[in-house]
mmCIF file with all atom_site columns, C-alpha atoms and ligand atoms in Angstrom:
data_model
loop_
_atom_site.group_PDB
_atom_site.id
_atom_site.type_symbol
_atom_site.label_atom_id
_atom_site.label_alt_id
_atom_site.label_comp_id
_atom_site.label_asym_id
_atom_site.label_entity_id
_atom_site.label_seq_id
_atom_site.pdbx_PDB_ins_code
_atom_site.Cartn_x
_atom_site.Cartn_y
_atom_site.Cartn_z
_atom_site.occupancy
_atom_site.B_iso_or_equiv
_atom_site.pdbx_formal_charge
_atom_site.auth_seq_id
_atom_site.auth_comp_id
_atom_site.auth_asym_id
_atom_site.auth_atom_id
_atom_site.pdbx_PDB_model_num
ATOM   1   C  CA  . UNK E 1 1   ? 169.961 161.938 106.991 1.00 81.00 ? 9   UNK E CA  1
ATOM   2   C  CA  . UNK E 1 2   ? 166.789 161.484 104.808 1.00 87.00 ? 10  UNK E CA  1
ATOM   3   C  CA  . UNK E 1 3   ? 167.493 163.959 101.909 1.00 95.00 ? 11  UNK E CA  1
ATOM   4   C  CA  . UNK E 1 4   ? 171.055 164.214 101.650 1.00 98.00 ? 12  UNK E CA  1
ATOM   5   C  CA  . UNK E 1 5   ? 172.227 162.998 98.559  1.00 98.00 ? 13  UNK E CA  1
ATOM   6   C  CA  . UNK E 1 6   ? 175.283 161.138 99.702  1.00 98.00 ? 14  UNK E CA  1
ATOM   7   C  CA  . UNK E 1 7   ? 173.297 159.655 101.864 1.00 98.00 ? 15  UNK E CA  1
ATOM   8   C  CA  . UNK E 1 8   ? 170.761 158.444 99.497  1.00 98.00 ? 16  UNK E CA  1
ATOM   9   C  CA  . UNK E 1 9   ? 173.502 157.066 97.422  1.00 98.00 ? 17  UNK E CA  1
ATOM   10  C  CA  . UNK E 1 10  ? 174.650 155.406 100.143 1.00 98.00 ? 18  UNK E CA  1
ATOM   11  C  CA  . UNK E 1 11  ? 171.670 153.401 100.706 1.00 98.00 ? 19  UNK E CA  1
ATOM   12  C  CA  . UNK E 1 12  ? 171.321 152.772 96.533  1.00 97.00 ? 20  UNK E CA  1
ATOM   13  C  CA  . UNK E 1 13  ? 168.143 155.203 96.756  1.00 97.00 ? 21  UNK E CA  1
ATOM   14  C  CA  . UNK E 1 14  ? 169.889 156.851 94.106  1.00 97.00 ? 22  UNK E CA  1
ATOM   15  C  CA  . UNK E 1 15  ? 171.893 155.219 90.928  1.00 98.00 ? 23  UNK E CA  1
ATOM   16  C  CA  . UNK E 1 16  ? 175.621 156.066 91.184  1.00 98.00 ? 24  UNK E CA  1
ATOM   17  C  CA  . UNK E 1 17  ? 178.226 153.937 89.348  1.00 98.00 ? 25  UNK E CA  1
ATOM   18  C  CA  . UNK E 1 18  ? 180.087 152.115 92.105  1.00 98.00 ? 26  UNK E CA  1
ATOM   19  C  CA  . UNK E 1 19  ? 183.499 151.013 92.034  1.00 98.00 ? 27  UNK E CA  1
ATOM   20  C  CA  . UNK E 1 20  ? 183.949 149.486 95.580  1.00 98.00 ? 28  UNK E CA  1
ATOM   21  C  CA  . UNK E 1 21  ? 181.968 149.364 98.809  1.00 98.00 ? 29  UNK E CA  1
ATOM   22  C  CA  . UNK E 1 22  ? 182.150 147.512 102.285 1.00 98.00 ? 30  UNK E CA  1
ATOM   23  C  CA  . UNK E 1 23  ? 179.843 147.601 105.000 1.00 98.00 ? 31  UNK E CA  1
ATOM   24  C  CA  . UNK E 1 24  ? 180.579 151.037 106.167 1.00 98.00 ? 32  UNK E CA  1
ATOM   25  C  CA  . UNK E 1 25  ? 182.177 152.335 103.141 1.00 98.00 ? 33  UNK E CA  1
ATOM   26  C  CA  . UNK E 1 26  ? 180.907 153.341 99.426  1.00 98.00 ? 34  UNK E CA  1
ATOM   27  C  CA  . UNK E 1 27  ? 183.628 154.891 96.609  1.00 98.00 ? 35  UNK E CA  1
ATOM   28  C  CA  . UNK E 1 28  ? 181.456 155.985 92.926  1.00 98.00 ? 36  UNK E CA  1
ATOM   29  C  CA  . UNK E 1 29  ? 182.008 157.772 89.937  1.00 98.00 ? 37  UNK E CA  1
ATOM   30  C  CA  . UNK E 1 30  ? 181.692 161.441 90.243  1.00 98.00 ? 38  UNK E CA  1
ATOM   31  C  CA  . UNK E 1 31  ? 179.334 162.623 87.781  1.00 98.00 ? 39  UNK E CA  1
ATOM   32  C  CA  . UNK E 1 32  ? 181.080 165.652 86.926  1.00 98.00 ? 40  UNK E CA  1
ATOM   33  C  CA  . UNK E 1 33  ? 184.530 164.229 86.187  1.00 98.00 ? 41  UNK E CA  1
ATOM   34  C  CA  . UNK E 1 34  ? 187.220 166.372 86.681  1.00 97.00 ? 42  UNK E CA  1
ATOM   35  C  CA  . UNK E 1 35  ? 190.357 164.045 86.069  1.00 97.00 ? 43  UNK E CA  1
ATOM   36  C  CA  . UNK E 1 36  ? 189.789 160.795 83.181  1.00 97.00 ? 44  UNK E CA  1
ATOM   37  C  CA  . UNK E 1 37  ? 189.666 158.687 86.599  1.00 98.00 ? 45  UNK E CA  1
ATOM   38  C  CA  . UNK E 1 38  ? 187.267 160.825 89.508  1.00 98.00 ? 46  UNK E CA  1
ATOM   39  C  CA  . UNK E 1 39  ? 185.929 158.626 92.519  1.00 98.00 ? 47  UNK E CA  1
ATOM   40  C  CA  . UNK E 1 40  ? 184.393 159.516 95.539  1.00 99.00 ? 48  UNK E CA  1
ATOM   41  C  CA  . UNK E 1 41  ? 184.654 157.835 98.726  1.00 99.00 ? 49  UNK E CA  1
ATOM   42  C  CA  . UNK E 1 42  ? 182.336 158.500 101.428 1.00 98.00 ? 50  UNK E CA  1
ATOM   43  C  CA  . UNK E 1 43  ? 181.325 156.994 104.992 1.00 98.00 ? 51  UNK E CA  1
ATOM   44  C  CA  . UNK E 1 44  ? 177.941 155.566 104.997 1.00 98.00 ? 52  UNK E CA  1
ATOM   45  C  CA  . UNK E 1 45  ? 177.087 157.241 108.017 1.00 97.00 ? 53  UNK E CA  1
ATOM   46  C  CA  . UNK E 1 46  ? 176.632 160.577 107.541 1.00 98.00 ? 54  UNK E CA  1
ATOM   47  C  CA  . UNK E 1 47  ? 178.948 163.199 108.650 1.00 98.00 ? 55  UNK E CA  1
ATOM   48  C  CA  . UNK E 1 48  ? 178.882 166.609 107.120 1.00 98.00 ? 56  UNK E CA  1
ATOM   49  C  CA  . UNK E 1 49  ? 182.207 167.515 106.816 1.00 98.00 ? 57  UNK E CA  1
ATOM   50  C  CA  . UNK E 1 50  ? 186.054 167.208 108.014 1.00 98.00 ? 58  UNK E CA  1
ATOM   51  C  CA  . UNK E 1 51  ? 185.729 169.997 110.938 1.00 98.00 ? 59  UNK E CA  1
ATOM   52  C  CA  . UNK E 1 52  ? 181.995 168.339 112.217 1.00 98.00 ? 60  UNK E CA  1
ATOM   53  C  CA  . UNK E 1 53  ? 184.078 164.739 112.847 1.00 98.00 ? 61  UNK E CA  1
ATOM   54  C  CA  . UNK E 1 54  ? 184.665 164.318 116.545 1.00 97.00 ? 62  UNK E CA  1
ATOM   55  C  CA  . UNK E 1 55  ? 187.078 161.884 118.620 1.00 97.00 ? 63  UNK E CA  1
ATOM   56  C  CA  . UNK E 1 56  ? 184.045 159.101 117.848 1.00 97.00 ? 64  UNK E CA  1
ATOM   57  C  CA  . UNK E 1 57  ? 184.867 159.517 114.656 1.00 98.00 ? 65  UNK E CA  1
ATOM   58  C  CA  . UNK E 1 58  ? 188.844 158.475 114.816 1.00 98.00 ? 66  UNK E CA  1
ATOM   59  C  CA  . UNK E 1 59  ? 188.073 154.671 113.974 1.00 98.00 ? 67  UNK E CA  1
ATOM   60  C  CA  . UNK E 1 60  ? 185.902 155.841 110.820 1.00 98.00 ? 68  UNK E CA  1
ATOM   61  C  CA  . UNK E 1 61  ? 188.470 158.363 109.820 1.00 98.00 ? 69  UNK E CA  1
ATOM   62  C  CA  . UNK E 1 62  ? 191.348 156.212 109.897 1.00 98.00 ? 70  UNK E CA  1
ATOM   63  C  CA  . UNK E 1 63  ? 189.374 153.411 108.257 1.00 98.00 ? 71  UNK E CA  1
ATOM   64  C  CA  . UNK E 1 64  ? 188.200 156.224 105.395 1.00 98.00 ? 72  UNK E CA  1
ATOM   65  C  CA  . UNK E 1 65  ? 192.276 157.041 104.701 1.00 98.00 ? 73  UNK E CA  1
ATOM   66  C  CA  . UNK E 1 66  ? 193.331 153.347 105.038 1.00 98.00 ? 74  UNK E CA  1
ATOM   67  C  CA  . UNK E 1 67  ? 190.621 152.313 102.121 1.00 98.00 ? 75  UNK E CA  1
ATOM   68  C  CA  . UNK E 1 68  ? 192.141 154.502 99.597  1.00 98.00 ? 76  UNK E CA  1
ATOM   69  C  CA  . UNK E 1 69  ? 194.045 152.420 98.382  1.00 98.00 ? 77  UNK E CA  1
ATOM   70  C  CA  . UNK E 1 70  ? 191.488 149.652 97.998  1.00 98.00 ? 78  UNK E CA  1
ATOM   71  C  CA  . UNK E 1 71  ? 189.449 151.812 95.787  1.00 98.00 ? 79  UNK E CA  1
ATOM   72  C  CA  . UNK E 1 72  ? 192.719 153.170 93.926  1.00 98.00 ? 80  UNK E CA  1
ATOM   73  C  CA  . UNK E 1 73  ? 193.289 149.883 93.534  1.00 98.00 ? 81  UNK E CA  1
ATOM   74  C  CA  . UNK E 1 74  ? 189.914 148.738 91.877  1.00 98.00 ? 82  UNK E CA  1
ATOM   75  C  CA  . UNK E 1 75  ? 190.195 151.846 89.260  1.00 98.00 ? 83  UNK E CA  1
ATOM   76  C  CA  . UNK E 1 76  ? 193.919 150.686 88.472  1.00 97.00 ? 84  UNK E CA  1
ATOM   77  C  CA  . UNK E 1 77  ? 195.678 153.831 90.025  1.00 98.00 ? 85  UNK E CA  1
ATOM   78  C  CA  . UNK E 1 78  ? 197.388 152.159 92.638  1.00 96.00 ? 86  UNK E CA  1
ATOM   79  C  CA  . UNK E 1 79  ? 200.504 151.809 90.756  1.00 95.00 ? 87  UNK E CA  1
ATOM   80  C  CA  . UNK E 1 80  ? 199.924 154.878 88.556  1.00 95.00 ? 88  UNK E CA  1
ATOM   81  C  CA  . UNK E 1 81  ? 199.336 157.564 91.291  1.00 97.00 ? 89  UNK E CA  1
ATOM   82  C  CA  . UNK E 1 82  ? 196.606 159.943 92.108  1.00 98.00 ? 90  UNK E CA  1
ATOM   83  C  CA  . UNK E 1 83  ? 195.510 163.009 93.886  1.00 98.00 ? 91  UNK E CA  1
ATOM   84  C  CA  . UNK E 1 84  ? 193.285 162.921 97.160  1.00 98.00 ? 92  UNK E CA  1
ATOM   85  C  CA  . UNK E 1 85  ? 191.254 165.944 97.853  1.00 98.00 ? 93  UNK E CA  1
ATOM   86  C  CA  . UNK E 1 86  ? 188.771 166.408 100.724 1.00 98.00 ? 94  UNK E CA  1
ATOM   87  C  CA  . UNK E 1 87  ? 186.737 169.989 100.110 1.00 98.00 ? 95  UNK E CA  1
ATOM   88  C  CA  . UNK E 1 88  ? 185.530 171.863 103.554 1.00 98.00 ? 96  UNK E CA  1
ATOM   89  C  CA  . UNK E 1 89  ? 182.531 174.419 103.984 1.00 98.00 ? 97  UNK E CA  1
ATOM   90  C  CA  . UNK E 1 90  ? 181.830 177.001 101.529 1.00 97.00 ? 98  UNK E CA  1
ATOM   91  C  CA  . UNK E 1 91  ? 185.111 178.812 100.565 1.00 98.00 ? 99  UNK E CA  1
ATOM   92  C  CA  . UNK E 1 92  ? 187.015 174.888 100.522 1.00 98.00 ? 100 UNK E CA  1
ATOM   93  C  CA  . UNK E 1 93  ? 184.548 174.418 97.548  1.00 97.00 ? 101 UNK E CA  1
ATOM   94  C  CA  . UNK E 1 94  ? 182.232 171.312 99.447  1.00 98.00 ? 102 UNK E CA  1
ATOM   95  C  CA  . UNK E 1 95  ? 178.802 171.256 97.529  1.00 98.00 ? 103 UNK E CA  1
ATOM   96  C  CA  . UNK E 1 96  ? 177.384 168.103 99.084  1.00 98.00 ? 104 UNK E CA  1
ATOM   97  C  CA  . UNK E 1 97  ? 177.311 168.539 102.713 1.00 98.00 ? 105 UNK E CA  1
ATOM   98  C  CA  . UNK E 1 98  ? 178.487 165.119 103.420 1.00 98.00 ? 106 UNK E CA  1
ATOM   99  C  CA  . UNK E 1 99  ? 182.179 163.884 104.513 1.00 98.00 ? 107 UNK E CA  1
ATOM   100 C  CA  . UNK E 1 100 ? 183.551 162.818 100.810 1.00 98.00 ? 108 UNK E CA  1
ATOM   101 C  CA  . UNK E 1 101 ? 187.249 162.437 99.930  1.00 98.00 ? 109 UNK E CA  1
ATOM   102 C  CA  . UNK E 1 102 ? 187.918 162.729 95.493  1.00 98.00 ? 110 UNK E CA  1
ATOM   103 C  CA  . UNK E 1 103 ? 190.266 160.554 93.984  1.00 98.00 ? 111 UNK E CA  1
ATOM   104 C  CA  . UNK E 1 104 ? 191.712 161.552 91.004  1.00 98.00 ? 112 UNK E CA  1
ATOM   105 C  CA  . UNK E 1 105 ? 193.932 160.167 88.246  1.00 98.00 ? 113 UNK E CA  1
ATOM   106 C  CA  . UNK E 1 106 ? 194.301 158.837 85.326  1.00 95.00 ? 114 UNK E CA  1
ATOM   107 C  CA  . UNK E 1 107 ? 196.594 161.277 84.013  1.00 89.00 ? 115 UNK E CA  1
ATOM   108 C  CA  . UNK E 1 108 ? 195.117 165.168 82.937  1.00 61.00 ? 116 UNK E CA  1
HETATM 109 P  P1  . 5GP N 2 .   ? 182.525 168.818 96.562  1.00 85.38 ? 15  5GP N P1  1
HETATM 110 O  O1  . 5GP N 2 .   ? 182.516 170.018 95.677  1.00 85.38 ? 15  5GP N O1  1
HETATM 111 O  O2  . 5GP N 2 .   ? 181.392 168.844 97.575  1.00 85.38 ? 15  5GP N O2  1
HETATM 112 O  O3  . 5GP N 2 .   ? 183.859 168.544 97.196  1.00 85.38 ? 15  5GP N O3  1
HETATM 113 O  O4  . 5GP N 2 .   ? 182.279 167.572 95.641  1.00 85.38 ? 15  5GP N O4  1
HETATM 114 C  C1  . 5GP N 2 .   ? 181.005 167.085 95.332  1.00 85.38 ? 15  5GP N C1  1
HETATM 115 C  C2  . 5GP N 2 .   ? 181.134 166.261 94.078  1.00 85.38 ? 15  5GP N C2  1
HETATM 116 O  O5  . 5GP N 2 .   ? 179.958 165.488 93.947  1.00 85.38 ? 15  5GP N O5  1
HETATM 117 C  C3  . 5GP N 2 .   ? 181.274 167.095 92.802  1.00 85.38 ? 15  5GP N C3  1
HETATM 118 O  O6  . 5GP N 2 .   ? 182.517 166.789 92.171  1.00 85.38 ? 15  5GP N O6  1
HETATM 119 C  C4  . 5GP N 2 .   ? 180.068 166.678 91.965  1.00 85.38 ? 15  5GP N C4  1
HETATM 120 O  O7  . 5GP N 2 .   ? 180.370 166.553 90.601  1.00 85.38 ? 15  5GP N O7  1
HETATM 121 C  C5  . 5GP N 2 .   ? 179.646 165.355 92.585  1.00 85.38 ? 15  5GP N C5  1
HETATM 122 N  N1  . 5GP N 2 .   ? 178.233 165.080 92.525  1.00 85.38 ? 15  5GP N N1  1
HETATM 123 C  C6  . 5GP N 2 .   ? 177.216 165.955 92.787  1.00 85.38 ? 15  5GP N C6  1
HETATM 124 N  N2  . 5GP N 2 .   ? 176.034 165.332 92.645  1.00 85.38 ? 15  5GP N N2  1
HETATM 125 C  C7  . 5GP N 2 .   ? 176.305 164.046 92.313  1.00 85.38 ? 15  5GP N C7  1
HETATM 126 C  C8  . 5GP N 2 .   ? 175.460 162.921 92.033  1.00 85.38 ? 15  5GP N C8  1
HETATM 127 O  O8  . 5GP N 2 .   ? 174.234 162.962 92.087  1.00 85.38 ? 15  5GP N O8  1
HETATM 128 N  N3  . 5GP N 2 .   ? 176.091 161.749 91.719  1.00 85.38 ? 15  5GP N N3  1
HETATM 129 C  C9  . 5GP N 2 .   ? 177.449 161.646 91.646  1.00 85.38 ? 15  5GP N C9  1
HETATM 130 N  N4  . 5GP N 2 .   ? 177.953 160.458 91.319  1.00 85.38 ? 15  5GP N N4  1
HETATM 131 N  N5  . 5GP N 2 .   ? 178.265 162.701 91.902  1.00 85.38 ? 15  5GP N N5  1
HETATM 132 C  C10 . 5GP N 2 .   ? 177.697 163.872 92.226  1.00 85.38 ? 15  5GP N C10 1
HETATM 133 ZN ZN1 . ZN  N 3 .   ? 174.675 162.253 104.280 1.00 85.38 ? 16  ZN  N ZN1 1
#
């Protein structure tokens, strides 16, 4: 998608403060903090939300939940604990139109 934002994050079109990344995978620093520790993990590929995934999604998905914990664990809240929050359409609060789970912690 050209001018989403995620998106252009995702391909380092736009400066975002990474924590951890693979090939299909980026987590950065939300730049509205609400928590001392806020990440957000996102596919690369773009997928606008939780409810627009289909069944060729399911390897993507389960690779999204299974990589928590390797960005928990490069902010140091693996041990600690954290909250996971995926926002959907406009009353679930989503402003960025693309598939993005928070990770929170640090203690607030
Ligand atoms: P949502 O409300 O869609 O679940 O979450 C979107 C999040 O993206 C918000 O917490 C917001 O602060 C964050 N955000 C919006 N624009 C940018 C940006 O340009 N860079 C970064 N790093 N975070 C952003
Ligand atoms: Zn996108």
């Amino acid at each position: 998608m050209d001018d989403c934002l995620f998106c252009k994050i995702a391909r380092k079109e736009i400066p975002a403060g990474i924590v951890w990344e693979d090939d299909a995978f980026v987590a950065f620093k939300d730049i509205h903090p609400k928590a001392r520790v806020h990440v957000l993990l996102i596919p690369k590929e773009h997928v606008e939300s939780i409810v627009h995934a289909t069944s060729a999604d399911s390897a993507m998905l389960g690779q999204l939940m299974l990589h928590v914990a390797d960005v928990a664990h490069a902010v140091g809240l693996q041990e600690r604990g954290f909250k996971t929050v995926i926002n959907t359409g406009k009353e679930g609060g989503q402003e960025v139109p693309h598939l993005h789970l928070h990770i929170l912690g640090g203690g607030q």
